């Protein structure tokens, strides 16, 4: 422990002692301000402290300390979450996992790798690509977000249409429970375990059930061949219909992304323009991969579908450089909105793919109703929409208006038989919108599961579920009806 570390606040002193002194704890206001929000910047709260453990043992000791002293705490990866999951609403002690960032092992024979939670997503693919392997889940933030954060949010990405989201690639977890106990879920080398699917439960639990300290992931062999198509449409309805047609023709592209006119204006004004035609209403970025045989046939089918849907122009990437430019343009799409608007709010609804034309039309009506421009950049193949509400926080009342417009977009998705998040999580942003898809009983059932793991609700409290109200009454009624604890 560093000798110089001596502070008046006993909790800070003790937490600092666990992680080895002043180099591994932040507690001055000016330092804490960098941790008052994540990628959802509309809410800000200062944490009590930020601690940087170096291993699972330290995480466990920190958690035990917080639990014993009733200090609220939460885990944080890179802080790129878009729903406020890492915001310290209750002045939490933030346990940052960024120093636990090692690639622990790669087992090509069994096609798996073991990483610490702070390991950055893209680094995994970069570490194994020379051996012909990659890690499939590819959120657009993959150059900086952590695999621990991906597990907590069950992150998706452009290539999740064919390969599945994070949960489909997690084989084992080491987790520190909210009382400090360290458990392992999943067995190394065994594809499935008997009993309840705890891996499935933990993945996507938004940091409310435990802190993930080690992750075994599935890695895949690089596809033999890959081809990418860019298609420009004069009418958004034609682009949307082409999405449905491609899939109903039996093709499952590795990725099938869409951008509308406002989104194209943004990406062309930002850091990675590629010269997209601007007077169109929609573009599709379509990628197919697999064994070489059959790829050309799939591309021909895709071109035929686009033509049948009145595509204005369609082209196939001539080489890896061109493909890379198209993807950089797409993957930096959210941030690119900063080039055309002072502020923007990212939404994340899911709809049945066949409802795309109808839902995009309704989102346009939301835009008109609220008087705010809404850009759409999204994983069209999965029906995972990302309406980006553009606004100017300097104008009085406009932030509130943007939040309401975002919520209205989610209502449109729920009404279309979809749901309120595909990959960014609920966090604090969409807590109330949980009521669009779950009734009180269903919410209570879910908080009962949380309470089994996190009975004192000290870990990441106030996230994922609507503010207490009728749900609390239901819980009380249930408790009165049964002598045994509700589980
Ligand atoms: C420009 C941009 C593009 C994005 N694109 C995508 C996309 O395509 N797909 C997608 O799914 N998301 C996307 N995101 C959202 C975000 O990157 C993901 O949600 C990511 O998984 C968050 O990882 P993180 O390390 O930043 O986690 P954080 O933001 O630090 O934390 C997110 C949540 O996970 C919890 N958590 C973090 N680490 C752990 C751990 N070790 N154990 C338990 N809980 C933990 C936190 O408490 C919090 O609730 C994007 C974000 C940005 C800014």
Short mmCIF file of C-alpha atoms and ligand atoms in Angstrom, two decimals, residues 37-40 59 73-87 94-98 100 116-121 137-158 160 165-166 174-176 202 205-215 257 330-336 344 346 348 379 384 386 422-425 427 459-460 463, ligand 1:
data_model
loop_
_atom_site.label_atom_id
_atom_site.label_comp_id
_atom_site.label_asym_id
_atom_site.label_seq_id
_atom_site.Cartn_x
_atom_site.Cartn_y
_atom_site.Cartn_z
CA UNK A 37 -22.52 9.57 -16.34
CA UNK A 38 -21.92 7.11 -19.16
CA UNK A 39 -22.94 7.46 -22.83
CA UNK A 40 -26.40 8.57 -21.65
CA UNK A 59 -13.27 -7.03 -6.36
CA UNK A 73 -21.89 0.19 -5.41
CA UNK A 74 -21.82 -0.65 -9.12
CA UNK A 75 -19.51 -2.03 -11.79
CA UNK A 76 -18.23 0.04 -14.68
CA UNK A 77 -16.41 -0.94 -17.86
CA UNK A 78 -15.61 1.68 -20.48
CA UNK A 79 -18.69 3.78 -19.69
CA UNK A 80 -20.03 3.65 -23.26
CA UNK A 81 -23.46 2.37 -22.18
CA UNK A 82 -26.28 4.35 -23.75
CA UNK A 83 -29.02 3.78 -21.18
CA UNK A 84 -27.39 5.12 -18.02
CA UNK A 85 -26.56 1.71 -16.49
CA UNK A 86 -23.25 2.93 -15.03
CA UNK A 87 -24.59 6.22 -13.65
CA UNK A 94 -17.86 2.68 -8.68
CA UNK A 95 -15.84 -0.50 -9.13
CA UNK A 96 -14.06 0.12 -12.41
CA UNK A 97 -12.88 -3.03 -14.18
CA UNK A 98 -10.59 -1.29 -16.66
CA UNK A 100 -8.58 -6.14 -15.30
CA UNK A 116 -10.87 -10.41 -17.93
CA UNK A 117 -13.92 -8.09 -17.93
CA UNK A 118 -12.02 -4.92 -18.85
CA UNK A 119 -10.65 -6.48 -22.06
CA UNK A 120 -11.77 -4.32 -24.99
CA UNK A 121 -14.04 -6.10 -27.47
CA UNK A 137 -20.35 -9.73 -31.41
CA UNK A 138 -19.32 -6.37 -32.85
CA UNK A 139 -21.05 -3.38 -31.25
CA UNK A 140 -20.17 -0.18 -33.10
CA UNK A 141 -18.36 0.89 -29.92
CA UNK A 142 -16.16 -2.22 -30.11
CA UNK A 143 -12.93 -0.23 -30.36
CA UNK A 144 -13.38 0.85 -26.72
CA UNK A 145 -16.23 -0.98 -24.92
CA UNK A 146 -15.32 -3.88 -22.64
CA UNK A 147 -16.43 -7.49 -22.88
CA UNK A 148 -17.63 -7.25 -19.23
CA UNK A 149 -19.91 -4.37 -20.26
CA UNK A 150 -21.03 -6.38 -23.32
CA UNK A 151 -22.03 -9.28 -21.07
CA UNK A 152 -23.95 -6.97 -18.74
CA UNK A 153 -25.84 -5.37 -21.64
CA UNK A 154 -26.03 -8.47 -23.86
CA UNK A 155 -24.56 -6.26 -26.55
CA UNK A 156 -25.38 -6.75 -30.19
CA UNK A 157 -23.83 -5.37 -33.35
CA UNK A 158 -24.06 -5.26 -37.10
CA UNK A 160 -25.36 -10.28 -34.92
CA UNK A 165 -25.75 -11.42 -29.83
CA UNK A 166 -23.36 -11.65 -26.86
CA UNK A 174 -16.74 -15.93 -12.97
CA UNK A 175 -18.96 -13.62 -10.94
CA UNK A 176 -18.62 -11.80 -7.63
CA UNK A 202 -26.57 -13.12 -15.87
CA UNK A 205 -28.80 -8.41 -16.32
CA UNK A 206 -27.30 -4.90 -16.58
CA UNK A 207 -24.94 -5.26 -13.65
CA UNK A 208 -27.74 -5.82 -11.11
CA UNK A 209 -27.02 -9.45 -10.15
CA UNK A 210 -23.25 -9.59 -9.74
CA UNK A 211 -19.92 -8.30 -11.02
CA UNK A 212 -18.41 -10.35 -13.83
CA UNK A 213 -14.68 -10.88 -13.30
CA UNK A 214 -13.77 -13.51 -15.91
CA UNK A 215 -15.45 -14.50 -19.18
CA UNK A 257 -27.97 -2.29 -42.04
CA UNK A 330 -21.63 3.11 -40.70
CA UNK A 331 -20.02 2.25 -37.36
CA UNK A 332 -19.28 5.87 -36.48
CA UNK A 333 -22.84 6.83 -37.41
CA UNK A 334 -24.10 7.77 -33.92
CA UNK A 335 -21.23 10.15 -33.19
CA UNK A 336 -21.59 11.59 -36.70
CA UNK A 344 -28.84 13.78 -29.99
CA UNK A 346 -30.13 7.41 -29.28
CA UNK A 348 -33.15 1.36 -29.31
CA UNK A 379 -29.76 -3.13 -37.77
CA UNK A 384 -33.48 -3.36 -34.22
CA UNK A 386 -32.04 3.24 -33.53
CA UNK A 422 -32.59 -4.56 -28.56
CA UNK A 423 -29.08 -4.08 -27.25
CA UNK A 424 -28.52 -0.88 -25.25
CA UNK A 425 -30.40 -2.04 -22.16
CA UNK A 427 -30.66 1.31 -17.44
CA UNK A 459 -25.63 -3.30 -6.36
CA UNK A 460 -26.70 -0.91 -9.13
CA UNK A 463 -31.81 0.50 -12.72
C1 LIG B 1 -20.91 5.21 -30.35
C2 LIG B 1 -21.55 4.05 -29.66
C3 LIG B 1 -22.00 2.98 -30.41
C4 LIG B 1 -22.60 1.89 -29.78
N1 LIG B 1 -23.01 0.82 -30.54
C5 LIG B 1 -23.53 -0.26 -29.94
C6 LIG B 1 -23.92 -1.40 -30.71
O1 LIG B 1 -23.77 -1.44 -31.94
N2 LIG B 1 -24.45 -2.45 -30.06
C7 LIG B 1 -24.60 -2.45 -28.70
O2 LIG B 1 -25.08 -3.45 -28.15
N3 LIG B 1 -24.25 -1.39 -27.95
C8 LIG B 1 -23.71 -0.30 -28.53
N4 LIG B 1 -23.34 0.77 -27.76
C9 LIG B 1 -23.58 0.75 -26.31
C10 LIG B 1 -22.40 0.25 -25.43
O3 LIG B 1 -21.18 0.39 -26.09
C11 LIG B 1 -22.65 -1.19 -25.01
O4 LIG B 1 -23.78 -1.27 -24.17
C12 LIG B 1 -21.46 -1.84 -24.26
O5 LIG B 1 -21.77 -3.20 -24.04
C13 LIG B 1 -21.14 -1.18 -22.93
O6 LIG B 1 -19.86 -1.63 -22.51
P1 LIG B 1 -18.99 -0.75 -21.48
O7 LIG B 1 -17.73 -1.48 -21.21
O8 LIG B 1 -18.85 0.63 -21.98
O9 LIG B 1 -19.94 -0.81 -20.21
P2 LIG B 1 -20.39 0.38 -19.22
O10 LIG B 1 -21.06 1.46 -19.98
O11 LIG B 1 -19.25 0.77 -18.36
O12 LIG B 1 -21.48 -0.39 -18.33
C14 LIG B 1 -22.68 -0.80 -18.90
C15 LIG B 1 -23.47 -1.60 -17.86
O13 LIG B 1 -22.78 -2.80 -17.60
C16 LIG B 1 -22.48 -2.92 -16.21
N5 LIG B 1 -21.16 -3.54 -16.14
C17 LIG B 1 -20.02 -3.13 -16.75
N6 LIG B 1 -19.03 -4.00 -16.51
C18 LIG B 1 -19.56 -4.99 -15.75
C19 LIG B 1 -19.05 -6.17 -15.17
N7 LIG B 1 -17.78 -6.55 -15.33
N8 LIG B 1 -19.89 -6.94 -14.43
C20 LIG B 1 -21.19 -6.60 -14.25
N9 LIG B 1 -21.71 -5.50 -14.78
C21 LIG B 1 -20.91 -4.70 -15.52
C22 LIG B 1 -22.53 -1.51 -15.66
O14 LIG B 1 -22.87 -1.51 -14.29
C23 LIG B 1 -23.63 -0.90 -16.52
O15 LIG B 1 -24.88 -1.22 -15.98
C24 LIG B 1 -22.76 1.89 -28.37
C25 LIG B 1 -22.28 2.96 -27.62
C26 LIG B 1 -21.69 4.04 -28.25
C27 LIG B 1 -21.20 5.17 -27.40
#
